[in-house]
Every structure is written in C-alpha cells, then in structure tokens.
PDB file of C-alpha atoms in Angstrom:
ATOM      1  CA  MET A   1       0.000   0.000   0.000  1.00 50.00           C
ATOM      2  CA  ILE A   2       1.409   3.414  -0.990  1.00 50.00           C
ATOM      3  CA  VAL A   3       1.479   5.984   1.857  1.00 50.00           C
ATOM      4  CA  PRO A   4      -0.032   9.289   0.662  1.00 50.00           C
ATOM      5  CA  ARG A   5       2.014  12.457   0.687  1.00 53.00           C
ATOM      6  CA  VAL A   6       1.433  15.015   3.416  1.00 51.00           C
ATOM      7  CA  GLY A   7      -1.257  17.498   2.399  1.00 53.00           C
ATOM      8  CA  ASP A   8      -3.062  15.106   0.105  1.00 58.00           C
ATOM      9  CA  ARG A   9      -6.267  14.841   2.190  1.00 59.00           C
ATOM     10  CA  SER A  10      -8.280  12.674  -0.224  1.00 61.00           C
ATOM     11  CA  SER A  11      -5.488  10.149  -0.503  1.00 58.00           C
ATOM     12  CA  LEU A  12      -5.024  10.154   3.274  1.00 49.00           C
ATOM     13  CA  LYS A  13      -8.726   9.482   3.771  1.00 52.00           C
ATOM     14  CA  ILE A  14      -8.675   6.537   1.359  1.00 55.00           C
ATOM     15  CA  TYR A  15      -5.547   5.202   3.038  1.00 50.00           C
ATOM     16  CA  LEU A  16      -7.174   5.294   6.484  1.00 46.00           C
ATOM     17  CA  ILE A  17     -10.361   3.636   5.207  1.00 53.00           C
ATOM     18  CA  ASN A  18      -8.343   0.847   3.571  1.00 56.00           C
ATOM     19  CA  GLY A  19      -6.334   0.382   6.744  1.00 55.00           C
ATOM     20  CA  LEU A  20      -9.453   0.112   8.869  1.00 53.00           C
ATOM     21  CA  SER A  21     -10.948  -2.408   6.409  1.00 57.00           C
ATOM     22  CA  VAL A  22      -7.861  -4.609   6.658  1.00 52.00           C
ATOM     23  CA  ILE A  23      -8.022  -4.485  10.467  1.00 60.00           C
ATOM     24  CA  LYS A  24     -11.732  -5.461  10.443  1.00 58.00           C
ATOM     25  CA  ILE A  25     -11.078  -8.352   8.063  1.00 59.00           C
ATOM     26  CA  HIS A  26      -8.297  -9.658  10.326  1.00 63.00           C
ATOM     27  CA  ARG A  27     -10.598  -9.467  13.346  1.00 65.00           C
ATOM     28  CA  ILE A  28     -13.381 -11.290  11.513  1.00 63.00           C
ATOM     29  CA  VAL A  29     -10.966 -14.014  10.413  1.00 56.00           C
ATOM     30  CA  LYS A  30      -9.645 -14.442  13.965  1.00 65.00           C
ATOM     31  CA  ILE A  31     -13.216 -14.892  15.239  1.00 69.00           C
ATOM     32  CA  PHE A  32     -14.450 -17.024  12.344  1.00 64.00           C
ATOM     33  CA  ILE A  33     -11.641 -19.607  12.335  1.00 71.00           C
ATOM     34  CA  PRO A  34     -12.096 -20.774  15.981  1.00 69.00           C
ATOM     35  CA  ILE A  35     -15.848 -21.038  15.445  1.00 72.00           C
ATOM     36  CA  CYS A  36     -15.349 -23.181  12.333  1.00 71.00           C
ATOM     37  CA  LEU A  37     -12.843 -25.419  14.118  1.00 71.00           C
ATOM     38  CA  ALA A  38     -15.242 -25.878  17.028  1.00 70.00           C
ATOM     39  CA  LEU A  39     -18.091 -26.817  14.675  1.00 71.00           C
ATOM     40  CA  ILE A  40     -15.898 -29.324  12.834  1.00 68.00           C
ATOM     41  CA  CYS A  41     -14.843 -30.926  16.126  1.00 65.00           C
ATOM     42  CA  ILE A  42     -18.482 -31.224  17.230  1.00 63.00           C
ATOM     43  CA  ILE A  43     -19.504 -32.787  13.902  1.00 61.00           C
ATOM     44  CA  VAL A  44     -16.661 -35.316  14.020  1.00 56.00           C
ATOM     45  CA  LEU A  45     -17.389 -36.191  17.661  1.00 55.00           C
ATOM     46  CA  VAL A  46     -21.074 -36.747  16.991  1.00 52.00           C
ATOM     47  CA  SER A  47     -20.380 -38.803  13.865  1.00 53.00           C
ATOM     48  CA  PHE A  48     -18.235 -41.223  15.870  1.00 50.00           C
ATOM     49  CA  GLN A  49     -20.887 -41.819  18.507  1.00 50.00           C
ATOM     50  CA  SER A  50     -22.889 -45.041  18.312  1.00 44.00           C
ATOM     51  CA  PRO A  51     -26.441 -44.123  17.260  1.00 47.00           C
ATOM     52  CA  ASP A  52     -28.036 -46.757  19.450  1.00 47.00           C
ATOM     53  CA  ASN A  53     -26.168 -47.862  22.568  1.00 53.00           C
ATOM     54  CA  LYS A  54     -29.176 -49.845  23.750  1.00 53.00           C
ATOM     55  CA  ARG A  55     -28.920 -52.102  20.694  1.00 55.00           C
ATOM     56  CA  ALA A  56     -25.186 -52.582  21.299  1.00 56.00           C
ATOM     57  CA  ASN A  57     -25.842 -53.651  24.882  1.00 60.00           C
ATOM     58  CA  LEU A  58     -28.642 -55.962  23.752  1.00 59.00           C
ATOM     59  CA  CYS A  59     -26.432 -57.628  21.152  1.00 70.00           C
ATOM     60  CA  CYS A  60     -23.702 -58.269  23.722  1.00 68.00           C
ATOM     61  CA  THR A  61     -26.111 -60.373  25.796  1.00 68.00           C
ATOM     62  CA  THR A  62     -27.979 -62.086  22.947  1.00 77.00           C
ATOM     63  CA  LYS A  63     -27.336 -65.768  22.246  1.00 87.00           C
ATOM     64  CA  PRO A  64     -25.976 -66.887  18.842  1.00 91.00           C
ATOM     65  CA  LEU A  65     -28.591 -67.230  16.106  1.00 93.00           C
ATOM     66  CA  THR A  66     -28.447 -71.038  16.271  1.00 93.00           C
ATOM     67  CA  GLN A  67     -29.034 -71.101  20.039  1.00 92.00           C
ATOM     68  CA  ILE A  68     -32.120 -68.905  20.236  1.00 91.00           C
ATOM     69  CA  LYS A  69     -35.222 -70.949  21.084  1.00 90.00           C
ATOM     70  CA  VAL A  70     -38.181 -70.327  18.788  1.00 90.00           C
ATOM     71  CA  ASN A  71     -41.482 -72.116  18.320  1.00 88.00           C
ATOM     72  CA  ARG A  72     -40.966 -73.000  14.685  1.00 91.00           C
ATOM     73  CA  TYR A  73     -38.748 -72.308  11.680  1.00 93.00           C
ATOM     74  CA  ASP A  74     -39.843 -71.956   8.083  1.00 93.00           C
ATOM     75  CA  VAL A  75     -38.943 -74.570   5.446  1.00 93.00           C
ATOM     76  CA  ASN A  76     -35.495 -72.988   5.106  1.00 94.00           C
ATOM     77  CA  GLY A  77     -34.651 -73.347   8.783  1.00 95.00           C
ATOM     78  CA  ILE A  78     -35.041 -69.614   9.355  1.00 96.00           C
ATOM     79  CA  LYS A  79     -37.099 -67.660  11.854  1.00 94.00           C
ATOM     80  CA  LEU A  80     -37.821 -64.338  10.176  1.00 91.00           C
ATOM     81  CA  ARG A  81     -38.384 -61.034  11.946  1.00 89.00           C
ATOM     82  CA  GLY A  82     -39.325 -57.524  10.995  1.00 87.00           C
ATOM     83  CA  GLY A  83     -36.364 -56.158   9.098  1.00 86.00           C
ATOM     84  CA  THR A  84     -35.090 -59.447   7.697  1.00 91.00           C
ATOM     85  CA  PHE A  85     -34.350 -59.220   3.996  1.00 91.00           C
ATOM     86  CA  THR A  86     -32.776 -61.351   1.299  1.00 92.00           C
ATOM     87  CA  ARG A  87     -30.679 -60.640  -1.752  1.00 92.00           C
ATOM     88  CA  LYS A  88     -28.685 -62.578  -4.339  1.00 92.00           C
ATOM     89  CA  VAL A  89     -24.995 -62.376  -5.148  1.00 93.00           C
ATOM     90  CA  SER A  90     -23.948 -63.551  -8.604  1.00 90.00           C
ATOM     91  CA  PHE A  91     -20.461 -64.924  -9.255  1.00 85.00           C
ATOM     92  CA  ASP A  92     -20.846 -66.107 -12.826  1.00 76.00           C
ATOM     93  CA  SER A  93     -23.398 -67.777 -15.067  1.00 69.00           C
ATOM     94  CA  THR A  94     -23.195 -71.013 -13.048  1.00 76.00           C
ATOM     95  CA  LYS A  95     -23.339 -69.905  -9.403  1.00 84.00           C
ATOM     96  CA  GLU A  96     -25.677 -67.587  -7.556  1.00 89.00           C
ATOM     97  CA  LEU A  97     -25.561 -67.186  -3.798  1.00 93.00           C
ATOM     98  CA  LYS A  98     -28.597 -66.316  -1.692  1.00 95.00           C
ATOM     99  CA  VAL A  99     -27.964 -63.987   1.249  1.00 96.00           C
ATOM    100  CA  ILE A 100     -30.237 -63.626   4.283  1.00 96.00           C
ATOM    101  CA  ILE A 101     -29.552 -60.625   6.500  1.00 94.00           C
ATOM    102  CA  PHE A 102     -30.773 -60.099  10.062  1.00 92.00           C
ATOM    103  CA  PRO A 103     -32.856 -63.238  10.745  1.00 94.00           C
ATOM    104  CA  GLU A 104     -34.163 -63.842  14.263  1.00 93.00           C
ATOM    105  CA  ALA A 105     -32.876 -67.408  14.548  1.00 95.00           C
ATOM    106  CA  LEU A 106     -31.455 -70.269  12.477  1.00 96.00           C
ATOM    107  CA  SER A 107     -31.880 -74.038  12.693  1.00 96.00           C
ATOM    108  CA  THR A 108     -28.697 -76.007  13.412  1.00 95.00           C
ATOM    109  CA  GLN A 109     -30.057 -78.818  11.200  1.00 94.00           C
ATOM    110  CA  ILE A 110     -29.738 -76.606   8.112  1.00 96.00           C
ATOM    111  CA  TRP A 111     -27.262 -73.845   8.995  1.00 97.00           C
ATOM    112  CA  SER A 112     -23.602 -74.095  10.060  1.00 96.00           C
ATOM    113  CA  LYS A 113     -21.194 -71.433  11.275  1.00 96.00           C
ATOM    114  CA  VAL A 114     -18.612 -70.285   8.734  1.00 96.00           C
ATOM    115  CA  SER A 115     -15.082 -71.262   9.774  1.00 94.00           C
ATOM    116  CA  PRO A 116     -12.986 -68.367  11.145  1.00 93.00           C
ATOM    117  CA  SER A 117     -10.225 -69.394   8.718  1.00 93.00           C
ATOM    118  CA  SER A 118     -12.534 -68.409   5.839  1.00 94.00           C
ATOM    119  CA  ILE A 119     -12.791 -64.826   7.100  1.00 95.00           C
ATOM    120  CA  LYS A 120     -10.023 -62.267   6.675  1.00 94.00           C
ATOM    121  CA  TYR A 121     -10.023 -58.577   7.496  1.00 94.00           C
ATOM    122  CA  ILE A 122      -8.838 -56.704   4.427  1.00 93.00           C
ATOM    123  CA  GLY A 123      -8.892 -52.991   5.273  1.00 92.00           C
ATOM    124  CA  LYS A 124     -10.931 -49.859   5.767  1.00 93.00           C
ATOM    125  CA  GLY A 125     -12.337 -47.290   3.365  1.00 92.00           C
ATOM    126  CA  GLY A 126     -15.421 -47.083   1.163  1.00 89.00           C
ATOM    127  CA  ASP A 127     -16.454 -44.809  -1.659  1.00 87.00           C
ATOM    128  CA  ASP A 128     -14.095 -41.993  -2.576  1.00 78.00           C
ATOM    129  CA  SER A 129     -15.671 -39.247  -0.432  1.00 79.00           C
ATOM    130  CA  TRP A 130     -14.772 -37.051   2.527  1.00 74.00           C
ATOM    131  CA  LYS A 131     -17.334 -38.845   4.699  1.00 72.00           C
ATOM    132  CA  GLU A 132     -15.487 -42.142   4.257  1.00 71.00           C
ATOM    133  CA  TRP A 133     -12.238 -40.337   5.057  1.00 73.00           C
ATOM    134  CA  LEU A 134     -13.668 -39.106   8.363  1.00 81.00           C
ATOM    135  CA  ARG A 135     -15.432 -42.355   9.265  1.00 86.00           C
ATOM    136  CA  PRO A 136     -14.321 -45.263   7.047  1.00 92.00           C
ATOM    137  CA  ASP A 137     -16.108 -48.602   6.883  1.00 93.00           C
ATOM    138  CA  TYR A 138     -14.373 -51.904   7.664  1.00 95.00           C
ATOM    139  CA  PHE A 139     -14.225 -54.650   5.061  1.00 95.00           C
ATOM    140  CA  TYR A 140     -13.648 -58.408   5.193  1.00 96.00           C
ATOM    141  CA  LEU A 141     -12.975 -61.091   2.621  1.00 95.00           C
ATOM    142  CA  LEU A 142     -15.142 -64.169   3.045  1.00 96.00           C
ATOM    143  CA  GLU A 143     -14.339 -67.409   1.220  1.00 94.00           C
ATOM    144  CA  VAL A 144     -17.692 -68.995   0.512  1.00 94.00           C
ATOM    145  CA  PRO A 145     -17.661 -72.738   1.342  1.00 91.00           C
ATOM    146  CA  PRO A 146     -17.535 -74.733  -1.926  1.00 87.00           C
ATOM    147  CA  GLN A 147     -20.996 -76.308  -1.681  1.00 91.00           C
ATOM    148  CA  ALA A 148     -22.729 -73.349  -0.039  1.00 94.00           C
ATOM    149  CA  THR A 149     -25.989 -72.196  -1.587  1.00 95.00           C
ATOM    150  CA  ALA A 150     -26.702 -69.387   0.873  1.00 96.00           C
ATOM    151  CA  LEU A 151     -25.201 -67.212   3.605  1.00 97.00           C
ATOM    152  CA  ALA A 152     -26.912 -65.697   6.639  1.00 97.00           C
ATOM    153  CA  PHE A 153     -25.625 -62.676   8.565  1.00 96.00           C
ATOM    154  CA  GLY A 154     -26.554 -61.282  11.946  1.00 92.00           C
ATOM    155  CA  ARG A 155     -27.120 -57.558  12.193  1.00 86.00           C
ATOM    156  CA  LEU A 156     -24.420 -55.046  13.093  1.00 89.00           C
ATOM    157  CA  CYS A 157     -24.627 -54.009  16.738  1.00 85.00           C
ATOM    158  CA  TYR A 158     -22.446 -50.975  17.254  1.00 84.00           C
ATOM    159  CA  ARG A 159     -23.529 -49.123  14.116  1.00 78.00           C
ATOM    160  CA  ASN A 160     -27.149 -50.328  14.213  1.00 72.00           C
ATOM    161  CA  GLY A 161     -27.236 -51.368  10.573  1.00 82.00           C
ATOM    162  CA  ASP A 162     -26.866 -54.254   8.158  1.00 90.00           C
ATOM    163  CA  VAL A 163     -23.849 -55.778   6.486  1.00 94.00           C
ATOM    164  CA  GLU A 164     -23.361 -55.284   2.764  1.00 94.00           C
ATOM    165  CA  VAL A 165     -22.218 -58.236   0.649  1.00 95.00           C
ATOM    166  CA  GLU A 166     -21.092 -58.441  -2.954  1.00 94.00           C
ATOM    167  CA  SER A 167     -18.920 -60.583  -5.181  1.00 93.00           C
ATOM    168  CA  ILE A 168     -15.544 -59.353  -6.375  1.00 92.00           C
ATOM    169  CA  LYS A 169     -15.597 -58.711 -10.098  1.00 90.00           C
ATOM    170  CA  LYS A 170     -12.461 -56.589 -10.275  1.00 90.00           C
ATOM    171  CA  LEU A 171      -9.546 -55.798  -7.964  1.00 90.00           C
ATOM    172  CA  LYS A 172      -6.832 -53.271  -8.786  1.00 90.00           C
ATOM    173  CA  GLN A 173      -3.773 -52.095  -6.854  1.00 88.00           C
ATOM    174  CA  ILE A 174      -3.578 -48.303  -7.142  1.00 87.00           C
ATOM    175  CA  SER A 175      -0.621 -47.749  -4.759  1.00 85.00           C
ATOM    176  CA  SER A 176       1.451 -49.636  -2.185  1.00 84.00           C
ATOM    177  CA  GLY A 177      -1.253 -49.319   0.459  1.00 86.00           C
ATOM    178  CA  LYS A 178      -4.377 -48.747  -1.634  1.00 90.00           C
ATOM    179  CA  ILE A 179      -6.632 -51.019  -3.672  1.00 92.00           C
ATOM    180  CA  ILE A 180      -9.935 -50.492  -5.446  1.00 93.00           C
ATOM    181  CA  ILE A 181     -12.590 -53.203  -5.771  1.00 93.00           C
ATOM    182  CA  ASN A 182     -15.288 -53.230  -8.433  1.00 93.00           C
ATOM    183  CA  ASP A 183     -14.244 -49.705  -9.464  1.00 92.00           C
ATOM    184  CA  LYS A 184     -16.014 -48.192  -6.423  1.00 93.00           C
ATOM    185  CA  ILE A 185     -14.643 -49.490  -3.097  1.00 94.00           C
ATOM    186  CA  TYR A 186     -11.395 -47.755  -2.152  1.00 93.00           C
ATOM    187  CA  LEU A 187      -9.503 -49.535   0.631  1.00 93.00           C
ATOM    188  CA  SER A 188      -6.411 -48.806   2.687  1.00 91.00           C
ATOM    189  CA  VAL A 189      -4.627 -52.119   3.267  1.00 89.00           C
ATOM    190  CA  SER A 190      -1.616 -52.959   5.433  1.00 78.00           C
ATOM    191  CA  SER A 191      -0.756 -56.242   3.721  1.00 76.00           C
ATOM    192  CA  PRO A 192       0.120 -56.955   0.065  1.00 75.00           C
ATOM    193  CA  ARG A 193      -2.618 -57.359  -2.531  1.00 73.00           C
ATOM    194  CA  PRO A 194      -4.908 -60.099  -1.204  1.00 76.00           C
ATOM    195  CA  MET A 195      -5.360 -63.381  -2.997  1.00 80.00           C
ATOM    196  CA  ILE A 196      -8.976 -64.190  -3.844  1.00 84.00           C
ATOM    197  CA  ASN A 197     -10.704 -67.168  -5.401  1.00 85.00           C
ATOM    198  CA  PRO A 198     -13.666 -67.028  -7.793  1.00 84.00           C
ATOM    199  CA  TYR A 199     -16.150 -67.437  -4.928  1.00 88.00           C
ATOM    200  CA  THR A 200     -14.818 -64.846  -2.503  1.00 93.00           C
ATOM    201  CA  VAL A 201     -17.204 -62.106  -1.389  1.00 95.00           C
ATOM    202  CA  ILE A 202     -16.404 -58.776   0.209  1.00 96.00           C
ATOM    203  CA  VAL A 203     -18.387 -57.853   3.316  1.00 97.00           C
ATOM    204  CA  ASN A 204     -18.823 -54.324   4.655  1.00 96.00           C
ATOM    205  CA  THR A 205     -19.427 -54.372   8.418  1.00 95.00           C
ATOM    206  CA  GLY A 206     -19.902 -50.639   8.856  1.00 92.00           C
ATOM    207  CA  SER A 207     -17.807 -47.997  10.556  1.00 91.00           C
ATOM    208  CA  ASN A 208     -17.325 -49.516  13.999  1.00 90.00           C
ATOM    209  CA  ARG A 209     -14.367 -51.890  14.347  1.00 90.00           C
ATOM    210  CA  ARG A 210     -16.121 -53.793  17.161  1.00 89.00           C
ATOM    211  CA  ASP A 211     -18.615 -55.298  14.680  1.00 92.00           C
ATOM    212  CA  THR A 212     -16.056 -57.991  13.868  1.00 93.00           C
ATOM    213  CA  LEU A 213     -17.236 -60.407  11.193  1.00 95.00           C
ATOM    214  CA  GLY A 214     -17.538 -63.974  12.455  1.00 92.00           C
ATOM    215  CA  THR A 215     -17.687 -63.069  16.143  1.00 89.00           C
ATOM    216  CA  GLN A 216     -19.755 -59.988  16.962  1.00 89.00           C
ATOM    217  CA  THR A 217     -21.441 -60.107  13.549  1.00 92.00           C
ATOM    218  CA  GLU A 218     -22.336 -63.746  12.979  1.00 94.00           C
ATOM    219  CA  VAL A 219     -22.167 -65.464   9.600  1.00 97.00           C
ATOM    220  CA  TYR A 220     -23.598 -68.874   8.660  1.00 98.00           C
ATOM    221  CA  PHE A 221     -23.925 -70.978   5.517  1.00 97.00           C
ATOM    222  CA  THR A 222     -26.077 -73.811   4.205  1.00 97.00           C
ATOM    223  CA  ILE A 223     -25.771 -76.324   1.378  1.00 95.00           C
ATOM    224  CA  GLU A 224     -29.529 -76.872   1.154  1.00 94.00           C
ATOM    225  CA  ASN A 225     -31.523 -75.576  -1.804  1.00 91.00           C
ATOM    226  CA  LEU A 226     -33.550 -72.858  -0.146  1.00 90.00           C
ATOM    227  CA  LYS A 227     -37.070 -71.994  -1.242  1.00 85.00           C
ATOM    228  CA  LEU A 228     -36.883 -68.219  -1.420  1.00 78.00           C
ATOM    229  CA  ASP A 229     -38.834 -65.821  -3.633  1.00 66.00           C
TER     230      ASP A 229
END
C-alpha cells in the first residue's frame, strides 16, 4: 500500500479507510476460524458416537442365532423377523448365492457357522468421499464354502445397521497401500494385494471396528436348496 504524501487529504482518507478495512477483516478471520474449528470438532465427535447404545448392549447379551429358542422355523430353517431381507450375489453364469440378512434365529439342522479361517479382514475405506475419510467402513474377505448355496448374517450391533455383501468382479492395486474393488470401493490395506478365489465375497461391516465379522457379527452358511422368492 502506498502511503499518501502530506497534504493530500483525499489520498489520506482513502488510506485510512483501507487500513481500517484490513483491520476489520483480520478481526473477523480471527473470530471465524475458531468457530469453524469448534463446529468441525463437534460434527466429528457426533459422527463417531454409536447411534443406538441400547442395541449394542442388547447384542452383547444375545445368544448366537443357532441357540435362540423359537417355536418354529420356516422350510429354510429360518425364523424371520421384521427387518429381515434377502438378496442374491452372482459370481458367474453357473453360481448364484442367496444372502439372508438379520434373521431372528437359524436351525442347526440346516445352517452351520462359517469357519474363522474363511474370514479375513482386508482394510478400511469405502467410496471416494470425505465422509469415508472421516469415518471409514471396515471390510472383510469371506471365502464362501464350496458347496454353499446361501449365507446368513446377523445384524451389526455398534452401528445399528446391516452388512453389505457383494462378489468381487475386479480388484486393482492403485498404490502400495491402496486397492480399489469393483471400481467403487477404495480400501487402505496394510498387507500386500490379497489373494482371492472365484467365490470370494467382500463384506462391509460398517464404521465400527467392534462389529467384527464372524464373532460380533455372525455369519452362517447352508448347502440346502432354499425356497426363497
């Protein structure tokens, strides 16, 4: 800024006005920045809180799906509840896997627990967005038993939601610690590029690490031909 010469009143007036404007802007910035930081901290803190602690406590005391006593199962050995839903996961033209999510109970005569050796934590991430950067989801690889016709998953407890399951059509290494699956799931991984077989599925267990697949979040399989719509 050029300092006006003595005697030049108009220039001096403009100079003072500009100086006052700069001072006001600095004051506004000093006030605005702490407020923004406080709001961001509040948003992040709230986003990391479990939305339903009562459900988490309930899940910790609930028996496994195959040990819950019910009056009767349907023809598929499943006791449905409000919120149970089914979907299908396609691997190729010869194999299609049925998936039942959030049943109330399962019959031990039809359903068996998936072996822990078939489950492997792969990494955290999600879609390529700032929300996933703040609160990433956790992903597992699940090797589907060779003769399995269907999988059943318990509900997530600590995030009060449902698992997401899909087959792996494409896997690409984009850096030493980053992979992308199916052109949409970006994951940070600590180990080298994982080995997968044609019948491996990827399971999203939400954004709370305590919803561990196979323990906290149960997973079962059957080799029976289920009668599902």
